[in-house]
Coordinates of C-alpha atoms in Angstrom, one line a residue:
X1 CA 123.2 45.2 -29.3
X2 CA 126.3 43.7 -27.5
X3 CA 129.7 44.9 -29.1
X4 CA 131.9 41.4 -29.2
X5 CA 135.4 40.9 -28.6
X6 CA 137.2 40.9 -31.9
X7 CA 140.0 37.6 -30.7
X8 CA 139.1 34.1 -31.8
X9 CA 139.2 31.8 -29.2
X10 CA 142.2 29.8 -30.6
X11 CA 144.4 33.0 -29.4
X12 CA 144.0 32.4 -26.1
X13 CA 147.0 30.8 -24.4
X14 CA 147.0 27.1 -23.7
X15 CA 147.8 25.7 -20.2
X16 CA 151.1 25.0 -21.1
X17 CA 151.8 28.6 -21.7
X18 CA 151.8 31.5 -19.3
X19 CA 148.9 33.3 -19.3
X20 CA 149.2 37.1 -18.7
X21 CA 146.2 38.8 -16.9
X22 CA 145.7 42.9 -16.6
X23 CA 144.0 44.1 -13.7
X24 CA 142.8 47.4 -12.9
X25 CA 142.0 49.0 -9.4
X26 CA 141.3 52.2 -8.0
X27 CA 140.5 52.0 -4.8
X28 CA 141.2 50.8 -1.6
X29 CA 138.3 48.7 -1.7
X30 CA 138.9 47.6 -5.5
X31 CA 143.0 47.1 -4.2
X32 CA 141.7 44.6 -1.7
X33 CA 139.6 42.6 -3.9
X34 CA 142.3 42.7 -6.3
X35 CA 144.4 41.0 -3.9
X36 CA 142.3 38.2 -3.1
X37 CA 141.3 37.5 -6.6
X38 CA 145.4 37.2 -7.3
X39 CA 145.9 35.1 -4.7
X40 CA 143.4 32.7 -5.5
X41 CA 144.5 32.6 -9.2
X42 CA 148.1 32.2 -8.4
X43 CA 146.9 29.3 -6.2
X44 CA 144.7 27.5 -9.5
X45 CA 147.3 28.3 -11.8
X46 CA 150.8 28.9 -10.7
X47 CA 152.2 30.2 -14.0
X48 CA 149.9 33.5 -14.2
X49 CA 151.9 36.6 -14.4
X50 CA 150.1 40.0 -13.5
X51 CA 149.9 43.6 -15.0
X52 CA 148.1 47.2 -13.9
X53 CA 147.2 48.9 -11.9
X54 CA 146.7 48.9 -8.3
X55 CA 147.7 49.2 -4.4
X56 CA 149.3 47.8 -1.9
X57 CA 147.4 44.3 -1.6
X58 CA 148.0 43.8 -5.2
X59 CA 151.3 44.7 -4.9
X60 CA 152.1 42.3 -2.2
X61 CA 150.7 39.8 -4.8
X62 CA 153.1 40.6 -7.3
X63 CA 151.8 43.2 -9.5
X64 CA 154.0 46.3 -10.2
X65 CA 151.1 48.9 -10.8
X66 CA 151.4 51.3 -14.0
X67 CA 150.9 54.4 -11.6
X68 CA 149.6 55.3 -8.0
X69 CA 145.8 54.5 -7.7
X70 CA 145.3 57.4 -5.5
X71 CA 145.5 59.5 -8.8
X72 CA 142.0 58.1 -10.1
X73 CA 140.7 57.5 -6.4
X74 CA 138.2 60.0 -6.6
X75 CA 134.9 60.3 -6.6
X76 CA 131.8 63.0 -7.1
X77 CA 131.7 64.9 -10.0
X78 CA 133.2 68.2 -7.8
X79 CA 136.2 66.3 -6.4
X80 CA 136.9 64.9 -10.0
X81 CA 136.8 68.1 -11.9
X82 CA 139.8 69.6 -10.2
X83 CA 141.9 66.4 -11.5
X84 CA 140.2 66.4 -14.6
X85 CA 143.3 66.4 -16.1
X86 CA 145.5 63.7 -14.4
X87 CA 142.5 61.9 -15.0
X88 CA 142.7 62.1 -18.6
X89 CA 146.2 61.6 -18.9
X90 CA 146.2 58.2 -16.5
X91 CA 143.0 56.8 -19.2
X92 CA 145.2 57.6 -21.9
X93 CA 148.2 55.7 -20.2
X94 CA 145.9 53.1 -19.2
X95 CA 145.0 52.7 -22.9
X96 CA 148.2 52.7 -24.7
X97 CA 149.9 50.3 -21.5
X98 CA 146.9 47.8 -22.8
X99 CA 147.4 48.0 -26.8
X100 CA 151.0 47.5 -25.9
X101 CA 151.1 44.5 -23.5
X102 CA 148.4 42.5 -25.4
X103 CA 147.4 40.8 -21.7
X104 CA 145.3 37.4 -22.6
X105 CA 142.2 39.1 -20.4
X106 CA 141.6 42.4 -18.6
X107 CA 139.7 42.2 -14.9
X108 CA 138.3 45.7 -14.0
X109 CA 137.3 46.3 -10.2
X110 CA 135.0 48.2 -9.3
X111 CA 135.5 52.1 -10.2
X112 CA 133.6 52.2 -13.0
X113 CA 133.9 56.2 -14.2
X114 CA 137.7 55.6 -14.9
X115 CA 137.2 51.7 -16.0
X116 CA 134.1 52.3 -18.9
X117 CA 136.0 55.2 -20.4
X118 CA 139.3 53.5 -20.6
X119 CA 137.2 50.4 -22.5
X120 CA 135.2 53.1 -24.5
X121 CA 138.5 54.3 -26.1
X122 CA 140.1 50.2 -26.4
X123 CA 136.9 49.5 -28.2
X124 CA 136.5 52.3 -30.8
X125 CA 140.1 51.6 -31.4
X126 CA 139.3 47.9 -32.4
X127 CA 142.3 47.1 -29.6
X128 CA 141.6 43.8 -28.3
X129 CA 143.1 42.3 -25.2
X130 CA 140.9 39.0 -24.9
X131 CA 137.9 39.1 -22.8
X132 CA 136.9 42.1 -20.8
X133 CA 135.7 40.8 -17.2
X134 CA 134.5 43.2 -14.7
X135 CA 134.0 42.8 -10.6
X136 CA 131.6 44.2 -9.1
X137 CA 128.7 45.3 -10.5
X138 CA 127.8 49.4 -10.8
X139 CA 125.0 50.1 -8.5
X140 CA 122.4 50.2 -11.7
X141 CA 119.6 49.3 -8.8
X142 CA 120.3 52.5 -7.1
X143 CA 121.0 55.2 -9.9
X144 CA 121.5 55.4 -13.1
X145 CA 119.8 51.9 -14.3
X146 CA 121.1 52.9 -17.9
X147 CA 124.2 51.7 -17.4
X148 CA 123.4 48.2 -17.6
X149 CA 123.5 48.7 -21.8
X150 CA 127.2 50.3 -21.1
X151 CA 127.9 47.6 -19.3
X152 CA 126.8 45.1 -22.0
X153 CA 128.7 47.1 -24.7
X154 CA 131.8 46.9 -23.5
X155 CA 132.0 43.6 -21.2
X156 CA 132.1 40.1 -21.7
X157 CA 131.4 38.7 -18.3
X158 CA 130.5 40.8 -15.0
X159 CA 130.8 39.2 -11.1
X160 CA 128.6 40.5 -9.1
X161 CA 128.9 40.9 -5.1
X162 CA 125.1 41.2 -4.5
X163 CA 122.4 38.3 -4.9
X164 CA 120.0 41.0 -6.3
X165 CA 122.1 42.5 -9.6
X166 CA 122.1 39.5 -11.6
X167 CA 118.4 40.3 -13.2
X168 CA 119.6 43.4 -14.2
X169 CA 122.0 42.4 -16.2
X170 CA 120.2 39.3 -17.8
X171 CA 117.6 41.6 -19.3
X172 CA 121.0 42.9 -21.3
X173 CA 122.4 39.6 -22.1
X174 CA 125.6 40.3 -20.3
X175 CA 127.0 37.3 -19.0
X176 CA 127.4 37.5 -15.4
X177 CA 127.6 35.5 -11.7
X178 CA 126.9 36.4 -8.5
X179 CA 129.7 35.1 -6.6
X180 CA 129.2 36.7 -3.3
X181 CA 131.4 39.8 -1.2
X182 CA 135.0 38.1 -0.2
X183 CA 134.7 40.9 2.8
X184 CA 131.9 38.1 4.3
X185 CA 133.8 35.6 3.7
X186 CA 137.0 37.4 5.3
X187 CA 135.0 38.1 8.4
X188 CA 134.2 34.7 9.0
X189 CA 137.3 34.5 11.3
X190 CA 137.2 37.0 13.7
X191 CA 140.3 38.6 15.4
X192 CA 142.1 38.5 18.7
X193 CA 140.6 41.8 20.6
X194 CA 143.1 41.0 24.0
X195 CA 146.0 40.6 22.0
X196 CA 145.0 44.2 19.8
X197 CA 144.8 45.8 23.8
X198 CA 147.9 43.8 24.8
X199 CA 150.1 44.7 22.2
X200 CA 149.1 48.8 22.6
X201 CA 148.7 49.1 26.2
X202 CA 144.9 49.2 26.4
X203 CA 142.7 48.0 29.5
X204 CA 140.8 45.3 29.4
X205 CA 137.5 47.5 30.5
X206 CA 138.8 51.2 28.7
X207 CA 136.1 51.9 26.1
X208 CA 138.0 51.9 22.6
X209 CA 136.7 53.7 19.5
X210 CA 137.7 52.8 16.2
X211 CA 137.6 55.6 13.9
X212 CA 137.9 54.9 9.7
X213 CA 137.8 58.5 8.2
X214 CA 138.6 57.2 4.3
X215 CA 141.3 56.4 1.9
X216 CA 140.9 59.7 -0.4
X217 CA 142.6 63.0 1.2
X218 CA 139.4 64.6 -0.6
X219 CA 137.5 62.7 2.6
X220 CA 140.0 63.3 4.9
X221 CA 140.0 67.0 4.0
X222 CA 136.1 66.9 4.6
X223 CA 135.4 64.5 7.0
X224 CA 137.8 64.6 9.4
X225 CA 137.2 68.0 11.1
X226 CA 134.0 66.5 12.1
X227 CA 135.0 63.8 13.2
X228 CA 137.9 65.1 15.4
X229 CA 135.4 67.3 17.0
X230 CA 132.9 64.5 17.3
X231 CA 135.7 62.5 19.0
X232 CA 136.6 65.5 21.6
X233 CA 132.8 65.6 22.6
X234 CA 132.9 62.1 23.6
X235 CA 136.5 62.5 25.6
X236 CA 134.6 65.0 27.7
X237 CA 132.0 62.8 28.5
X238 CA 133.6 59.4 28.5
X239 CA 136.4 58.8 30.8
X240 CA 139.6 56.7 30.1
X241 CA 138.0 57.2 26.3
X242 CA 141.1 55.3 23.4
X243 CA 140.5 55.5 20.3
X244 CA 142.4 54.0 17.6
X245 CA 142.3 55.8 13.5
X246 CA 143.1 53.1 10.7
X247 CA 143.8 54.8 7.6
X248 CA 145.3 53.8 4.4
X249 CA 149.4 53.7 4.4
X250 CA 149.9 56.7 2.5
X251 CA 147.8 59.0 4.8
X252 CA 149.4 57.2 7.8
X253 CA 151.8 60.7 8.1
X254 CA 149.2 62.7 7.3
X255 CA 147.2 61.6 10.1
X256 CA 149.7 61.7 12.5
X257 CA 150.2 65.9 12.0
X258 CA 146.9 65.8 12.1
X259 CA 146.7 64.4 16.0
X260 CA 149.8 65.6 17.3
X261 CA 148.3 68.2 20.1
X262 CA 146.6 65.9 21.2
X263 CA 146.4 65.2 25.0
X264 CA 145.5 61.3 25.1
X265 CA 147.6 60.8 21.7
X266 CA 145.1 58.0 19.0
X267 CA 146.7 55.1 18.6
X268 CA 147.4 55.1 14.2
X269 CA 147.6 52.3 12.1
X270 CA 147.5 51.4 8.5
X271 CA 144.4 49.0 7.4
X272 CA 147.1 46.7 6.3
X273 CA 148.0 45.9 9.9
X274 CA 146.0 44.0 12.6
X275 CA 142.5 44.9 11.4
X276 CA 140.6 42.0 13.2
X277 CA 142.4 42.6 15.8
X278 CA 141.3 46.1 16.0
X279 CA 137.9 45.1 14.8
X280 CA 137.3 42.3 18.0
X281 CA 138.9 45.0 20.5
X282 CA 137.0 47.8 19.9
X283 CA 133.7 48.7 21.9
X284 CA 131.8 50.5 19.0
X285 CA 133.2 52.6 16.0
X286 CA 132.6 56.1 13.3
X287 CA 133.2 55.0 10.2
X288 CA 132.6 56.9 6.7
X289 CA 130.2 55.4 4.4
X290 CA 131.6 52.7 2.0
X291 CA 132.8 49.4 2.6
X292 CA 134.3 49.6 6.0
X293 CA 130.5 50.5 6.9
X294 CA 129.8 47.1 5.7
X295 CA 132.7 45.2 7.5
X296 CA 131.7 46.6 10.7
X297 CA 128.3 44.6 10.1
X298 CA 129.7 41.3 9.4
X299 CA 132.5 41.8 12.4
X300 CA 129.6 42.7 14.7
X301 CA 130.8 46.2 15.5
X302 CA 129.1 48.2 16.7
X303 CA 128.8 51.7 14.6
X304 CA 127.3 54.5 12.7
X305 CA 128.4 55.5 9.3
X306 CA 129.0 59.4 8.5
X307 CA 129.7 61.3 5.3
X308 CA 129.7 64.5 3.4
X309 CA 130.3 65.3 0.1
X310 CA 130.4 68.1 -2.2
X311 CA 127.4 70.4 -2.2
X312 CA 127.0 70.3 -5.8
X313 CA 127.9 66.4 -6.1
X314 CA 125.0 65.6 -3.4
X315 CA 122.7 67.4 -5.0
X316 CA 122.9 65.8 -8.2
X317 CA 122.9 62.2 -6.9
X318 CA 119.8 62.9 -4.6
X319 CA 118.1 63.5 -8.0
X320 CA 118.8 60.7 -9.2
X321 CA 119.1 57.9 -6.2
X322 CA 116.2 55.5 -6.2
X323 CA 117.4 54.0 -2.8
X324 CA 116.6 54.5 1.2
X325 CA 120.1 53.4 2.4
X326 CA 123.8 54.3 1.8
X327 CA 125.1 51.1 4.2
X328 CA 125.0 47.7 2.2
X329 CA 124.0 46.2 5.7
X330 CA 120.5 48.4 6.0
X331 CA 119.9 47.8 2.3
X332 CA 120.0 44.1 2.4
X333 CA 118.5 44.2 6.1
X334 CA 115.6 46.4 4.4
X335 CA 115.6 48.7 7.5
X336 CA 117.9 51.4 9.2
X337 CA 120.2 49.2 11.7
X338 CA 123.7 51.2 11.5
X339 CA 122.8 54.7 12.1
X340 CA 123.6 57.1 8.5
X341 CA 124.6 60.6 9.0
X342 CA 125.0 62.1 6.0
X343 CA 125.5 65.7 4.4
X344 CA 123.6 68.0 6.7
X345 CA 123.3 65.3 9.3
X346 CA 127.1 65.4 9.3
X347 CA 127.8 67.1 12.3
X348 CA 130.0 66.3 15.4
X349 CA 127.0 67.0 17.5
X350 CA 125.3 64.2 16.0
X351 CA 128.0 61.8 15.3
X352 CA 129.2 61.7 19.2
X353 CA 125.3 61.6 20.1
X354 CA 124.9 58.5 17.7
X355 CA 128.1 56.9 19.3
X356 CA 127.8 57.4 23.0
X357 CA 125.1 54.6 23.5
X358 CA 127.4 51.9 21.7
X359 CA 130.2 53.1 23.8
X360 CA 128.4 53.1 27.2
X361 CA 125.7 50.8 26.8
X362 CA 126.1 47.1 26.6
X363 CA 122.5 46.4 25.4
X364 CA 122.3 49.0 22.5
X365 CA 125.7 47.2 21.4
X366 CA 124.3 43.6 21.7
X367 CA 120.6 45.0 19.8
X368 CA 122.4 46.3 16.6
X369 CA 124.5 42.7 16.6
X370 CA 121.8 41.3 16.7
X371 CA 119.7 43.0 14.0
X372 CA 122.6 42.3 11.9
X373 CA 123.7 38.3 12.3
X374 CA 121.6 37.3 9.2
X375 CA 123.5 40.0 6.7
X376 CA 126.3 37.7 6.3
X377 CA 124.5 34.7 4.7
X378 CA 122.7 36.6 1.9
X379 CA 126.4 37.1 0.6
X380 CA 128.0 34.4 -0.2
X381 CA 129.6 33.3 3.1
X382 CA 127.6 29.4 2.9
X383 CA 129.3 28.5 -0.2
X384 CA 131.8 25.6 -0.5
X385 CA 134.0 28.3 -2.4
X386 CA 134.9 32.0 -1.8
X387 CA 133.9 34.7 -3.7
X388 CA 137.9 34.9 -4.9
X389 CA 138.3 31.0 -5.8
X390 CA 134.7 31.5 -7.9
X391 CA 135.7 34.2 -9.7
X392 CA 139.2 33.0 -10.5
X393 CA 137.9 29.9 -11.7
X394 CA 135.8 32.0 -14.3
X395 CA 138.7 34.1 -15.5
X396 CA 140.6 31.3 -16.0
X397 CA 137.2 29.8 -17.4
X398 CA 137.6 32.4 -20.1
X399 CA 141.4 31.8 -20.9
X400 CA 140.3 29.0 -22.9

C-alpha cells in the first residue's frame, strides 16, 4: 500500500507566491542533473528559490548546499562502512534542515542509499514537506527489483532516464515519466576538438587520450594506480602519446601530486571546464564505469570503461545482479560495444591492450561509432522538450 503525503493541496503555494523547492544531490552525476533541472525551472518560473544539497553545478544555479556532497559520495557497502558515521550524522542533518525549512516540494537525484533513508525517517515522523519527487530511477531492473515497493512508499512521482523502468513502477502504482537522459540531450552539440588542441599546445595529428578516473577519492585511491600504469604502457609504445585527466574540482590538487614526476606532464582539468572540447579532440579514452562511460557513447568517443571495487562489495552485488552490462550504452545496444574491464579484468595490462587499437587504428575507432549512433535516440534526444524542461514542468505540475 502506498504511504500518501499528509499536505492538502490547498497548501501549496500559488503562482503569485514564491515557491520554495529542496533538492538533494550526491554525486557528480546527481550535481549535474541538478543543475540542469534548476536552470530549466528558473527559466518556467522566475520566482523559485532553492535549498539542499549539492555541488558545484547547483551551486552555480544558486543553491547554497547544506554540506559538501563528497561526504555521502560513496558507494559499496565496504567504502560506506568506514563513514558510517558521517553518514548518519549528514541524514540526520538532512532531516531536521527539511522539518525546519518546510520547502513546498523535495526533488531527490539519484543516490538512493542516502535519499530512501533520509525519507524513511521524514515519514515515520509524520514531517511533510509537499510532494516527494525523485530523478532517476534505482536500477530495480538490474538488482534488487524489491525496491520498487520502497520506492512507492515513500514517493509521490519518480522521472525516469530509461524508456524501459516505467513498467516497473506501474505494477506499484507509483506515478512516474520517462523523460529521457539530459546527458543525450547535452551531447547533441558537439565541441570544438582544434580549439581544445589550440588552446593547450596539442598537434593536430598527436594521439590524445582522455583519461576520467572518478569523482570519489575512494576511486581515485583504487583506480588510479592502474590506470597510471596502464597509461605508461601505452607511452612506451605510442610516440608523441598526450593525454589529458578531467577530474572533479576538488581532486584537481590531488591529481596534480599525483602526476608530478612525470616526464611528458598530463594536461589536468576540472569537468567543469571545456568538456566537449576535450571530448571532440581526443582520439580514444579510459574511463571508469558510470556515467562518463555513457557520454563517451553519445560523443562518439572512442573508449573502454574500467573499474574495481571492494572485494567484499563485488562479491555481494554479483549475487545479486541480474544484468550482462555495467555501460548504459551496451545495455540498451543489447551487446558488448565499449570494452568493460572490471574487478579481476582490471589490470593495466589489459586496459592499455583494450586502448591501443582506438588510439592507432582509424577503423576500430570509426566501427565502435558506428555500433553506437542509434543509442542516442532511445533516450530522449527526438523530443520537442529536454529531459530538464519535462521534468521541471512536472514539479511545477505538482506545486499546484
Amino acid at each position: 500500500m502506498r504511504m500518501r503525503s499528509a499536505c492538502s493541496l490547498s497548501a501549496f503555494p500559488s503562482s503569485n507566491n514564491m515557491a520554495r523547492i529542496a533538492l538533494i544531490a550526491g554525486e557528480a552525476s546527481g550535481d549535474q542533473l541538478g543543475g540542469w533541472l534548476m536552470a530549466a525551472l528558473k527559466a518556467k518560473r522566475p520566482d523559485v528559490s532553492f535549498i539542499g544539497i549539492g555541488g558545484p553545478m547547483m551551486e552555480a544555479q544558486g543553491i547554497s548546499s547544506l554540506f559538501p556532497i563528497r561526504d555521502i559520495n560513496l558507494i559499496g557497502i565496504a567504502e560506506v562502512l568506514p563513514h558510517a558515521f558521517t553518514i548518519k550524522r549528514r541524514i540526520r542533518e538532512t532531516v531536521e534542515f527539511l522539518e525546519r525549512e518546510q520547502p513546498d516540494i523535495v526533488v531527490s537525484i539519484d543516490s538512493p542509499g542516502f535519499v530512501l533513508r533520509v525519507l524513511k525517517r521524514l515519514r515515520a515522523r509524520g514531517i511533510c514537506t509537499s510532494k516527494f519527487v525523485h530523478y532517476v530511477a534505482p536500477t530495480v531492473w538490474a538488482y534488487r527489483p524489491e525496491r520498487v515497493h520502497i520506492m512507492a512508499e515513500r514517493f509521490d512521482y519518480l522521472l525516469c532516464l530509461l524508456p524501459f523502468e516505467p513498467p516497473y513502477f506501474d505494477a506499484v502504482k507509483l506515478p512516474n515519466r520517462f523523460i529521457g537522459h539530459e546527458i543525450a540531450w547535452w551531447w547533441k552539440t558537439r565541441g570544438d576538438g582544434a580549439a581544445f588542441r589550440a588552446k593547450h599546445r596539442i598537434t593536430d595529428n598527436a594521439p590524445l587520450l582522455a583519461v576520467f578516473p572518478g569523482s570519489r577519492n575512494g576511486e581515485i585511491k583504487r583506480l588510479w594506480p592502474i590506470f597510471k600504469a596502464a597509461i605508461a604502457q601505452l607511452q612506451q609504445s605510442i610516440a608523441g602519446l598526450r593525454v589529458v585527466i578531467q577530474v572533479t574540482p576538488n581532486l584537481i590538487e590531488r591529481m596534480n601530486h599525483e602526476t608530478s614526476g612525470w616526464e611528458v606532464a598530463p594536461i589536468i582539468i576540472p569537468n567543469t571546464e571545456d568538456k566537449k572540447d576535450l571530448f571532440a579532440a581526443a582520439t580514444a579514452a579510459i574511463a571508469k564505469s558510470g556515467t562518463i562511460g555513457l557520454e563517451c557513447a553519445l560523443a562518439g568517443l572512442p573508449s573502454i570503461i574500467a573499474y574495481r571495487t571492494n572485494p567484499l562489495s563485488a562479491f555481494l552485488l554479483r549475487r545479486m545482479i541480474t544484468i550482462h552490462y555495467a555501460n548504459l550504452a551496451n545495455l540498451l545496444a543489447d551487446r558488448m560495444i565499449i570494452p568493460e574491464l572490471l574487478q579481476e579484468d582490471c589490470t593495466a595490462e589489459k586496459i592499455a591492450a583494450s586502448v591501443l587499437p582506438l588510439l592507432t587504428d582509424e577503423t576500430a575507432r570509426a566501427a565502435q561509432r558506428t555500433q553506437l549512433s542509434a543509442i542516442a535516440s532511445k533516450l530522449g534526444v527526438d523530443d520537442e522538450q529536454s529531459p530538464s524542461q519535462k521534468a521541471a514542468d512536472i514539479v511545477l505540475g505538482l506545486l499546484h
